[in-house]
Coordinates of C-alpha atoms in Angstrom, one line a residue:
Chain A
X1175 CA 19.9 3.9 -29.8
X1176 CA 17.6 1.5 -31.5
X1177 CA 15.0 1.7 -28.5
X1178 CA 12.6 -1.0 -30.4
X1179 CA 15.5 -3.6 -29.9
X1180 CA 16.6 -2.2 -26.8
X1181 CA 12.9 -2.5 -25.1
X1182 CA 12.8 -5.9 -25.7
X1183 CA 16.1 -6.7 -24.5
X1184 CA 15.6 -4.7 -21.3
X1185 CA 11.9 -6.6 -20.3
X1186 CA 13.1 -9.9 -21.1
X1187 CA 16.5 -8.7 -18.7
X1188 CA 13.9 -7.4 -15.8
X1189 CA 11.8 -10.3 -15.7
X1190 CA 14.6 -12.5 -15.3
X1191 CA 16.1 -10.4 -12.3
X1192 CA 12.3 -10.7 -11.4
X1193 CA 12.6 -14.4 -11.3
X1194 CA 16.0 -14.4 -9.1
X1195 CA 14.0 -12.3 -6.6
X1196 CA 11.1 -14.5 -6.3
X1197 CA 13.9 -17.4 -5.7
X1198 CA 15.3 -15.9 -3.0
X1199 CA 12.4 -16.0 -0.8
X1200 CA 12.9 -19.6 -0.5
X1201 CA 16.2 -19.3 0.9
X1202 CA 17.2 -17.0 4.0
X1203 CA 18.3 -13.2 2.8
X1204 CA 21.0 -11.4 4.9
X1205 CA 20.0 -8.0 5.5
X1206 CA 22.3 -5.4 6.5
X1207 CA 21.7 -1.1 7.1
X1208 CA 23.6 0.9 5.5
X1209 CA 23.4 4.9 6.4
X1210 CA 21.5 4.5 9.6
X1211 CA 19.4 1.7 11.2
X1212 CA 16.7 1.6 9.1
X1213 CA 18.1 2.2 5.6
X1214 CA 18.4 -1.6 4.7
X1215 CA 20.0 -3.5 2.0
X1216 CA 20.3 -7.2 1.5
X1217 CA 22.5 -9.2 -0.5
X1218 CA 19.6 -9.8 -3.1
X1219 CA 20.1 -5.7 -3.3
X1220 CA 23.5 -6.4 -4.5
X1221 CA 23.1 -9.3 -6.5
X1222 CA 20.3 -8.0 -8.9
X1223 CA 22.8 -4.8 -9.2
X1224 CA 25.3 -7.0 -10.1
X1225 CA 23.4 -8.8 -12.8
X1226 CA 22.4 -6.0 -14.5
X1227 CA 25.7 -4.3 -14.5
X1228 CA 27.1 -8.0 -16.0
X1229 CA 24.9 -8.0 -19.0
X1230 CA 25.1 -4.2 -19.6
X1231 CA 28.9 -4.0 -19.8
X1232 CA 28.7 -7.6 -22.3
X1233 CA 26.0 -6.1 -24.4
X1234 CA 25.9 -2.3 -24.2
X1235 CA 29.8 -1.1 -24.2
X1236 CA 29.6 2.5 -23.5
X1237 CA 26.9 2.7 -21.9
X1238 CA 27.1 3.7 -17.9
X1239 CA 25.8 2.7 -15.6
X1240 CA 24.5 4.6 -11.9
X1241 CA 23.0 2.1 -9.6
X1242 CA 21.8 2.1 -6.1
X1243 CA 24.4 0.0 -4.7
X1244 CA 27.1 1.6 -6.2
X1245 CA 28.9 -0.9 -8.2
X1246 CA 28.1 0.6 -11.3
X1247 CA 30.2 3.7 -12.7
X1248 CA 31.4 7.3 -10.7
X1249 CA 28.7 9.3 -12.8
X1250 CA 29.5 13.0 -12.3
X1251 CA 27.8 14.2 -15.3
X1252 CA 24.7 13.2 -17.8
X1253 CA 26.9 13.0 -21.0
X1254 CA 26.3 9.9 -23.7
X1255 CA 23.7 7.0 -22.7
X1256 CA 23.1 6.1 -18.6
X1257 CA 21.0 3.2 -17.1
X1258 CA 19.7 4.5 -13.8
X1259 CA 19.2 1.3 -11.8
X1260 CA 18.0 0.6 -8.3
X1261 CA 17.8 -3.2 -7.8
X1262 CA 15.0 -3.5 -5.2
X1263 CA 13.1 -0.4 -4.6
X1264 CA 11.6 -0.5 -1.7
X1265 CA 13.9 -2.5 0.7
X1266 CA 12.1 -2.3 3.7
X1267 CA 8.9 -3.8 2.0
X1268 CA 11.1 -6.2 0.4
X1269 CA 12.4 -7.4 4.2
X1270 CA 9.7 -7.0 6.0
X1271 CA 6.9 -8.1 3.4
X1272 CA 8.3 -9.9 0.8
X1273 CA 5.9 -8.0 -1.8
X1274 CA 5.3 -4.0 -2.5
X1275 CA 9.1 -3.1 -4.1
X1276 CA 9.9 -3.2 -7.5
X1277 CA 12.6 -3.1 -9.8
X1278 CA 13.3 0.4 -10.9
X1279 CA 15.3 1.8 -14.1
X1280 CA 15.6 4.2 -16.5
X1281 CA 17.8 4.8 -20.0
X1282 CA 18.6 8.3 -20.4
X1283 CA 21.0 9.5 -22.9
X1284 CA 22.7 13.3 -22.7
X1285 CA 20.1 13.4 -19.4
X1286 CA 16.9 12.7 -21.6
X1287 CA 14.7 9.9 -20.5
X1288 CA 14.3 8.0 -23.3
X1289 CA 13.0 4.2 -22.4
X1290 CA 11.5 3.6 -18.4
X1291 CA 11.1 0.7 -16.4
X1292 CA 8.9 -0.3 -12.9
X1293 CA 8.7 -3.9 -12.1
X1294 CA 6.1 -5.1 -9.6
X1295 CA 7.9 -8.2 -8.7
X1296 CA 5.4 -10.2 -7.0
X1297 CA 2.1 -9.1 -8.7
X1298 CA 4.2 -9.8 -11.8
X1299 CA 3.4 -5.9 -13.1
X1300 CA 5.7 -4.7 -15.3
X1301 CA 5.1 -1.0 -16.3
X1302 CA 7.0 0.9 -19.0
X1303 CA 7.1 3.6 -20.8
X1304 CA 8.9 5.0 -24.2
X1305 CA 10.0 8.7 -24.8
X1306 CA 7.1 10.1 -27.3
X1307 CA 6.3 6.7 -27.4
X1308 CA 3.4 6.0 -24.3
X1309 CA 3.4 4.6 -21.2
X1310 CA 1.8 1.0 -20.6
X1311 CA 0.8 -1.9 -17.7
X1312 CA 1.9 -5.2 -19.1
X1313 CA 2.3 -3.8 -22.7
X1314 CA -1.5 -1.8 -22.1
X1315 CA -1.5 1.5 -22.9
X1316 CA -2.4 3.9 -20.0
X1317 CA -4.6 6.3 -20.5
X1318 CA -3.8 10.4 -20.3
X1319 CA -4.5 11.1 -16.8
X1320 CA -8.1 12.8 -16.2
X1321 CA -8.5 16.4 -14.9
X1322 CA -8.8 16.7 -11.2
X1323 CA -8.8 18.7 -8.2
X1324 CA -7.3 19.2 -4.5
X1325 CA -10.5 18.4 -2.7
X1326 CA -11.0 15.2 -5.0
X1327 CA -7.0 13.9 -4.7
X1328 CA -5.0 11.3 -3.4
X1329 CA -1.7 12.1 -2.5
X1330 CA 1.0 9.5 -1.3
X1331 CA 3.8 10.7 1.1
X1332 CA 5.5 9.1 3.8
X1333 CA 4.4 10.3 7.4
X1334 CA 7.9 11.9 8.2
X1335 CA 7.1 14.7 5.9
X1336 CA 4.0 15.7 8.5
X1337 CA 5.8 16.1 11.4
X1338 CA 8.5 18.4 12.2
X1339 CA 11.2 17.9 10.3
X1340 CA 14.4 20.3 9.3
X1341 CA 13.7 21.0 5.9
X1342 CA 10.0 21.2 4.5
X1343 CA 6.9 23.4 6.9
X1344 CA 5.3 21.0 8.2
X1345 CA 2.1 23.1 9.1
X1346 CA 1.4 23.3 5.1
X1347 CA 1.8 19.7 4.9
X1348 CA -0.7 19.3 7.7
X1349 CA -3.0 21.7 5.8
X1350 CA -2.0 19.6 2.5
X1351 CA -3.9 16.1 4.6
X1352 CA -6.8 18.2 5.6
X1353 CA -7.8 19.3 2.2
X1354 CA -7.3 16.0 0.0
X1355 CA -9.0 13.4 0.1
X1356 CA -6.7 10.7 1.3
X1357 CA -3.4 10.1 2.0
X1358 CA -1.3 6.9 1.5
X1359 CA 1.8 5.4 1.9
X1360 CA 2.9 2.1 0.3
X1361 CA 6.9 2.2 1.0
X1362 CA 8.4 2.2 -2.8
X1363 CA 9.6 5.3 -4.6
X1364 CA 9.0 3.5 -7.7
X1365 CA 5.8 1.8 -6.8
X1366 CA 4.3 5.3 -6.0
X1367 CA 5.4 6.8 -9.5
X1368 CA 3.6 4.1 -11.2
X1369 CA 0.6 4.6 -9.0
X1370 CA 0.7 8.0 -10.0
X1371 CA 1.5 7.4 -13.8
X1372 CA -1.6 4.9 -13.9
X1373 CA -4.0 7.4 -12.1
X1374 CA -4.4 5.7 -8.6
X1375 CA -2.4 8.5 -6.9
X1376 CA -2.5 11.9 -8.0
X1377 CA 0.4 13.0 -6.9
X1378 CA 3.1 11.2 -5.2
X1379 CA 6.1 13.6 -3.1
X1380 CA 9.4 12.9 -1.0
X1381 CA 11.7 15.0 0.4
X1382 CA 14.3 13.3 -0.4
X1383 CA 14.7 10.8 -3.2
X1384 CA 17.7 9.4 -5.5
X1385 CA 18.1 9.3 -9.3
X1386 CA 18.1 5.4 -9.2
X1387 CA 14.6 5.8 -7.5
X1388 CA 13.0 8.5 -10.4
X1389 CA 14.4 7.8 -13.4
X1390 CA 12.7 5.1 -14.9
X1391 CA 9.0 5.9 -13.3
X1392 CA 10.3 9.8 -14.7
X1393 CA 9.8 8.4 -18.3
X1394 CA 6.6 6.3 -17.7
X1395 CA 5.0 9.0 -15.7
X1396 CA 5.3 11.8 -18.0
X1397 CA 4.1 9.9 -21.5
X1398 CA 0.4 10.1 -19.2
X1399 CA 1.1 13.8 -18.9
X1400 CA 2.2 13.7 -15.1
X1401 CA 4.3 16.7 -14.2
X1402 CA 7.7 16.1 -12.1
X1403 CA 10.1 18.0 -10.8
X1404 CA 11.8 19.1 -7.3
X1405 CA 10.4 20.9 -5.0
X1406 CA 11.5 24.5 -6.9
X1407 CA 10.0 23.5 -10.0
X1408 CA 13.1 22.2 -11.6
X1409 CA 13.7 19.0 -13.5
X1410 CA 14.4 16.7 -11.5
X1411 CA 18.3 16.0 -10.1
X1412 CA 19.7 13.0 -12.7
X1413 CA 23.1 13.2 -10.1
X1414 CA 22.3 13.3 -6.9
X1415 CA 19.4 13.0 -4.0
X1416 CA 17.0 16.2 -4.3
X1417 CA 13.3 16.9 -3.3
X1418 CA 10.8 15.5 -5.6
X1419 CA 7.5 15.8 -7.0
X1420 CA 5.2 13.9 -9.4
X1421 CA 1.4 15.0 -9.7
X1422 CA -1.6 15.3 -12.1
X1423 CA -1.0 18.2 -14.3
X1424 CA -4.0 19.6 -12.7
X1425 CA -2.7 19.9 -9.1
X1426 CA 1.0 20.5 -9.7
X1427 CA 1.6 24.3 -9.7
X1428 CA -1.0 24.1 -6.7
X1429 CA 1.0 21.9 -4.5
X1430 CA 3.9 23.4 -4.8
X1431 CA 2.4 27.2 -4.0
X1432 CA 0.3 26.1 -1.8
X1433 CA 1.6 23.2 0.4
X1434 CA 5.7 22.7 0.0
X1435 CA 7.2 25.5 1.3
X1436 CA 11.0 25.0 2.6
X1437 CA 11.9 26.4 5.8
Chain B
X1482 CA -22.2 -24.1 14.3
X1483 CA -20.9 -26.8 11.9
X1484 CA -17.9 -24.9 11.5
X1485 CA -16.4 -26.7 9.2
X1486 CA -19.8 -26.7 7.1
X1487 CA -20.1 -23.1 7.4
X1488 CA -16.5 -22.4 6.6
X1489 CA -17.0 -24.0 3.2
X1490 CA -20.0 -22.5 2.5
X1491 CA -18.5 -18.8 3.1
X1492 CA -15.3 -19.1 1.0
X1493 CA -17.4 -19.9 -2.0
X1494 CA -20.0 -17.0 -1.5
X1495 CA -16.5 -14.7 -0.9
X1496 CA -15.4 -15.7 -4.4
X1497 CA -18.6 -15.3 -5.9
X1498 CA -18.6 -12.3 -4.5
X1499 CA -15.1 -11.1 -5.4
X1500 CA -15.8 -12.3 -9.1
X1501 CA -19.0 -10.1 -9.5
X1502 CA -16.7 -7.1 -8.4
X1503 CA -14.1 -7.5 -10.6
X1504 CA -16.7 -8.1 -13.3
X1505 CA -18.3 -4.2 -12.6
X1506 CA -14.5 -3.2 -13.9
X1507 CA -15.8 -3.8 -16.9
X1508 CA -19.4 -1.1 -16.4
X1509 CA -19.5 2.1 -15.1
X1510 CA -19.5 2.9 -11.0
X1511 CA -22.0 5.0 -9.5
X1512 CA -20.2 6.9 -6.6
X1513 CA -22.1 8.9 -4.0
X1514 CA -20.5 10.2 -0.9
X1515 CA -22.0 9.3 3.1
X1516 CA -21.1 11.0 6.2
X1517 CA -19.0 13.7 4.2
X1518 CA -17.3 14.6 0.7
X1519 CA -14.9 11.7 1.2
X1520 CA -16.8 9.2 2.5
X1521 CA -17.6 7.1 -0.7
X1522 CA -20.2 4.8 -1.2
X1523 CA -20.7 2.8 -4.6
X1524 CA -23.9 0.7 -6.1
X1525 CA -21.0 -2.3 -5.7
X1526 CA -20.9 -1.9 -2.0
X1527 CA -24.9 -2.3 -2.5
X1528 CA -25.5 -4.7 -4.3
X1529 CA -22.6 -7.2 -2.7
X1530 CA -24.3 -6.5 0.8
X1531 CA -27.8 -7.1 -0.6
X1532 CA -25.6 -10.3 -2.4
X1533 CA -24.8 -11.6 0.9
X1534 CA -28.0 -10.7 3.0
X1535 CA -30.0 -12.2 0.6
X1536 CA -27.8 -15.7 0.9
X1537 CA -27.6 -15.5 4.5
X1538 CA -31.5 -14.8 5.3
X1539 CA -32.1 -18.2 3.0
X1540 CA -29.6 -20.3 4.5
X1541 CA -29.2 -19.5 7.6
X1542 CA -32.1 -18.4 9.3
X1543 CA -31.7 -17.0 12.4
X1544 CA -28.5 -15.7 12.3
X1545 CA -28.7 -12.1 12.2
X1546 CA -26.4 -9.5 9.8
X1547 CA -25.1 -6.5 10.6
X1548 CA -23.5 -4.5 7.4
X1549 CA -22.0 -1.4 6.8
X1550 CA -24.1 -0.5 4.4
X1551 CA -27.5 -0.6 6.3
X1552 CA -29.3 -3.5 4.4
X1553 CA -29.2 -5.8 7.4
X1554 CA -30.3 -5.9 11.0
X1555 CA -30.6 -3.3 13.5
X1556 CA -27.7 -4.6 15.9
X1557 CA -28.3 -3.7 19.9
X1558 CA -26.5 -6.8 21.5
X1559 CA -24.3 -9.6 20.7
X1560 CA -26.6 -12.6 21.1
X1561 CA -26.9 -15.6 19.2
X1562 CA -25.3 -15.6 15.6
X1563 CA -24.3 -12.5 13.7
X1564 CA -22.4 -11.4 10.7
X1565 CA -20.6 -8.7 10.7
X1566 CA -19.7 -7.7 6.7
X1567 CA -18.2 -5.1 5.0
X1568 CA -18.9 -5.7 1.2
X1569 CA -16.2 -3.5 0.0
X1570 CA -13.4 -2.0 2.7
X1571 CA -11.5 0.6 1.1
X1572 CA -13.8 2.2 -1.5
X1573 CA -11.9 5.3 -1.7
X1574 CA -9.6 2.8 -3.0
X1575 CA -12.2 0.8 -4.9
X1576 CA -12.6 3.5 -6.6
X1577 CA -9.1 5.4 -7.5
X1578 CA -7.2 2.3 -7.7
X1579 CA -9.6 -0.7 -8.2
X1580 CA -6.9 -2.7 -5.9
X1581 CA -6.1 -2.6 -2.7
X1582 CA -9.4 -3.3 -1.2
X1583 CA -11.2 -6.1 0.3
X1584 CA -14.7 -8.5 1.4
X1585 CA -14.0 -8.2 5.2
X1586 CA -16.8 -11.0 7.1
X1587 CA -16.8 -12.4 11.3
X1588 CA -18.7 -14.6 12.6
X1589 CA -19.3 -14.2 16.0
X1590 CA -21.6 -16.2 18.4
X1591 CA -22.5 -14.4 21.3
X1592 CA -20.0 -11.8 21.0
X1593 CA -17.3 -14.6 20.2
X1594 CA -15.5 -14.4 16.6
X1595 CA -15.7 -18.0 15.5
X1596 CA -14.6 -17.3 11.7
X1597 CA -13.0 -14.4 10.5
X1598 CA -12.4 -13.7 6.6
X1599 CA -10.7 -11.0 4.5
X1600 CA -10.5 -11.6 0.7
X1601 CA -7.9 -8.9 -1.0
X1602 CA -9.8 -9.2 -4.1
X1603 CA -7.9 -8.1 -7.1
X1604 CA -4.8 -10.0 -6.0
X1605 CA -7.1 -13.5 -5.1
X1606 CA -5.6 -13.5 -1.9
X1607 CA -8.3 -15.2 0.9
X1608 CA -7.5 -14.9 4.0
X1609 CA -8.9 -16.7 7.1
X1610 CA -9.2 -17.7 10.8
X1611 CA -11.1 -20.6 12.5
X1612 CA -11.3 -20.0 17.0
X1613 CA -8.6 -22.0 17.9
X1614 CA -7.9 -23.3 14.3
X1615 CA -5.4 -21.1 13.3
X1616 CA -5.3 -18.7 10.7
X1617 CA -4.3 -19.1 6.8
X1618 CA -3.4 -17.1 3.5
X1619 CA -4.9 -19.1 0.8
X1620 CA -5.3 -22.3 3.2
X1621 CA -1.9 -22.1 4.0
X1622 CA -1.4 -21.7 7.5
X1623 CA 0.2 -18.0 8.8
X1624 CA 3.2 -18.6 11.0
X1625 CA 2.6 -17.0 15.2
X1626 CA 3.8 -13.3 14.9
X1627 CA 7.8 -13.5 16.3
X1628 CA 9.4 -11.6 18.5
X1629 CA 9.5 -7.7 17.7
X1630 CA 10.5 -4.1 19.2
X1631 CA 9.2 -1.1 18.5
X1632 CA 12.7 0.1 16.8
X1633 CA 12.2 -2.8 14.4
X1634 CA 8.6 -2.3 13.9
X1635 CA 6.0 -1.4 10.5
X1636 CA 3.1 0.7 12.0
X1637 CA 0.4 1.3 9.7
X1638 CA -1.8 4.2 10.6
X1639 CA -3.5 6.8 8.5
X1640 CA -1.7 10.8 8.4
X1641 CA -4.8 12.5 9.9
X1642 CA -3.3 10.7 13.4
X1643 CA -0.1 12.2 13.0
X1644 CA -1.8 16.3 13.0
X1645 CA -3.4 17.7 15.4
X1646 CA -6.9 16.6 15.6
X1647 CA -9.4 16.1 18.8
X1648 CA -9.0 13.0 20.5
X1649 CA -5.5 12.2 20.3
X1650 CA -2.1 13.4 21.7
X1651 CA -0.7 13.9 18.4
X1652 CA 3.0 14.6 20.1
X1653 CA 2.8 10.8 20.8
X1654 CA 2.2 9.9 17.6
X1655 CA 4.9 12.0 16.3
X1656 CA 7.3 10.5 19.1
X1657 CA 6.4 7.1 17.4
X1658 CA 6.7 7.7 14.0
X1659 CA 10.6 8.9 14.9
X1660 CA 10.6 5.6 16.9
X1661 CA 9.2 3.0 14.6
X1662 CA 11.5 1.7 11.4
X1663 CA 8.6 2.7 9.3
X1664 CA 4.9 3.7 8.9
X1665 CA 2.8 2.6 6.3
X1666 CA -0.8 3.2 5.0
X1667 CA -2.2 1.4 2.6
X1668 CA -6.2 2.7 2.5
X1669 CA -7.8 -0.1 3.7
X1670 CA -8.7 -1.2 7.6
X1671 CA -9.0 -5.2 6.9
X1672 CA -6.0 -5.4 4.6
X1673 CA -3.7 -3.9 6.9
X1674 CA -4.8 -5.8 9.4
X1675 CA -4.3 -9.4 7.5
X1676 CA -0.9 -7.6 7.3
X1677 CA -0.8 -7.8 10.8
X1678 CA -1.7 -11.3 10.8
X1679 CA 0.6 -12.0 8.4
X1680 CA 3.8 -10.7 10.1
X1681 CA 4.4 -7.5 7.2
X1682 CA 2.5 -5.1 9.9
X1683 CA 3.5 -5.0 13.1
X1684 CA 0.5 -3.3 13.9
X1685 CA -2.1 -1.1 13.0
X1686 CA -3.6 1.6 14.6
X1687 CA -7.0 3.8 14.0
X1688 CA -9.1 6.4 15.9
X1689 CA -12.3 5.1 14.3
X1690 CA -13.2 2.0 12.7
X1691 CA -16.8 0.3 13.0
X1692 CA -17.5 -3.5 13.8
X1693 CA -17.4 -4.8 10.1
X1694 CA -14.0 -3.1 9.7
X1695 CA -12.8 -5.4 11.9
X1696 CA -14.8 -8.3 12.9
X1697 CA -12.9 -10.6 10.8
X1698 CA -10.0 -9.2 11.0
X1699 CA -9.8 -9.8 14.8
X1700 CA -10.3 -13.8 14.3
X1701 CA -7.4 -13.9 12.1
X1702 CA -5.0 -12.2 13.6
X1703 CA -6.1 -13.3 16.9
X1704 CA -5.0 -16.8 16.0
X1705 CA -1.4 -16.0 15.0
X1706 CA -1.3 -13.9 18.8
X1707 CA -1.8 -10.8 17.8
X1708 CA -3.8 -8.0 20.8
X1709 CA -6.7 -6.5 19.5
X1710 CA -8.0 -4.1 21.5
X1711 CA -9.4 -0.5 21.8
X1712 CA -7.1 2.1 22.5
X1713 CA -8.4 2.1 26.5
X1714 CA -6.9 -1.9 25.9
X1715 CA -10.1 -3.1 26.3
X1716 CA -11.7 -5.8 24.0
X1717 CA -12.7 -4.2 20.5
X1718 CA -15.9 -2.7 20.5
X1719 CA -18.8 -5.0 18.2
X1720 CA -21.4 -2.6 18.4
X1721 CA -20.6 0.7 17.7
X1722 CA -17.4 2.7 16.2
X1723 CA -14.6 2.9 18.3
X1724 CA -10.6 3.0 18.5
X1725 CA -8.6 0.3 17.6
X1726 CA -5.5 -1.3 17.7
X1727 CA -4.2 -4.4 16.2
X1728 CA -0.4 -5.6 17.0
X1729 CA 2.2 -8.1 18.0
X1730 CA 2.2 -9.3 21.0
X1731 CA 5.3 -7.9 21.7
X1732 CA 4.6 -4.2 21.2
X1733 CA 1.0 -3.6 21.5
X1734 CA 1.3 -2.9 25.8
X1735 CA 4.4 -0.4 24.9
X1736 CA 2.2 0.9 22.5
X1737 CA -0.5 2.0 24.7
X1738 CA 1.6 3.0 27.2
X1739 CA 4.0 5.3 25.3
X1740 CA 2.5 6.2 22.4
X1741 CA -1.4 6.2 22.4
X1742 CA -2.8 9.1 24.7
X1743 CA -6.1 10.5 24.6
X1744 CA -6.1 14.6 25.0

């Protein structure tokens, strides 16, 4: 991969799918749910998806491609060079706010991360980041993230991990709000990475999340030094939903001794 | 009141206001901490109170001011013409994000908000309400709040609600977390309550928010039909902290009713 050329071709691809988005919301968007009531998608969803996939398959032959929406490729394993795509991340801000989701994706070849990509859409924020090669906010560098502590952190979660739920206890997460500092939830996966990767969260966590949702913050959020994994401690899954994690290097181990403990 | 006059007049000092904070970007922040470890304070949220106090006491004498951070009058009563001014709502965020925070400014006349404004001011986004004048985002005029259900709804609320604390049923707000399509919480009392205004919120909920939290919040919202209240659904509280609620018309009763119990 020459990921020089391939860089440029990808943000000049983004902001274009960018510039559909912001289109749309002067027509009307047909919204649809998918897995249950509140997991929506809209036909903008599908149309960026199939965009992408159009100019990957004319200019990348070879490449795969795993998106959100499913009309990429079956991708059962990580072998050979993978765009990681999820259209609009953060559909329910996208529906209900019309700003807040982002265009998310990530390049990975032989399940490396090797260019990633978070597009603000409507604060026009593109952050990206380049294996070995920095993360940046609109082409500025970001700086390593600074040393920090519990006491001094905020952490971004969605309020369903706080109450009772199946998989995680609960009463650690409750412990987990009473000794941070704050809490937030803004409603995008991808949105939350690059909070984290730009130091305005310290640590972002979901119990469930999808490759198409990680893989491009994955890249930009460890060239800052952030630390993610699932909930063991693993890499993150590149094939299917898992727990996941991405924190300040300082805080990482901690969280997950301390505060995410599976039922 | 010369409204109009005094409409002007305020959305220039808000922008001079706004400027001068995004110009301390550029110099360091002193941060000291209030009522506890988390509750920040900043020489910003200073010097833009002493910024507006000292504006105010030349031009409009008479009118009192009453501020969060002390600098102004000692408020008893709602008489005659006060201010009610947060210079910086959302400091925690202020100061780990230097977004997502805002100038949040009523004026109220006898204990009636005549002009309400919120300026989100990283993104340049002023937003405003004249009584009976309706309510804008950048002088464009916000749209009345449609038609909503609780199964369809954004709540905004902070986690610390959501765990067991003193004064609230926290079961409830469990129960409505399962119920709602989402939750959200975005650090920041007035911004997510021009949310509400502007149809992204449906509402937004809080144990403990002072007058300037709120003061010109309420006039905004208030003119696209949202209910603000305290949690007893009583009129919000302008002299001293208090719970408060913020929603469309539509769900805030159910709200109350179902969801909002004091132990």
């Amino acid at each position: 991969m020459d990921l020089h050329a391939m860089d440029r071709y990808i943000k000049s691809l983004i902001k274009e799918a960018g510039h559909q988005i912001r289109n749309s919301f002067l027509t009307d968007i047909t919204i649809e749910s998918k897995s249950n009531a509140n997991d929506l998608v809209t036909n903008m969803d599908k149309e960026i998806e199939q965009f992408f996939i159009e100019r990957i398959r004319r200019d990348f032959s070879g490449h795969r491609i795993f998106g959100e929406e499913g009309f990429g490729d079956d991708i059962q394993n990580t072998n050979g060079i993978i765009w990681l795509l999820d259209p609009i991340d953060g559909t329910m801000n996208f529906v209900h706010q019309k700003r807040n989701f982002a265009i998310s994706l990530g390049i990975y070849e032989d399940g490396i991360g090797k260019l990633g990509y978070i597009y603000d859409v409507v604060n026009d924020d593109l952050y990206h980041g380049v294996k070995d090669g920095g993360a940046y906010c609109n082409n500025e560098k970001l700086r390593p993230l600074m040393e920090t502590d519990i006491s001094e952190s905020i952490v971004a979660m969605n309020a369903t991990w706080s109450i009772p739920n199946r998989y995680l206890d609960h009463e650690a997460i409750i412990q987990l709000i009473r000794d941070v500092r704050g809490t937030r939830s803004y409603g995008s996966a991808a949105l939350e990475l690059a909070y984290v990767a730009s130091g305005r969260f310290d640590a972002y966590i979901s119990m469930r999340l999808s490759p198409w949702d990680i893989a491009g913050g994955m890249v930009i959020a460890q060239e800052v030094g952030a630390i993610t994994t699932n909930f063991k401690g693993d890499p993150a899954n590149l094939l299917k939903q898992d727990t996941f994690i991405a924190a300040n290097p300082a805080i990482h181990q901690k969280l997950l001794e301390k505060y995410i403990k599976f039922k």
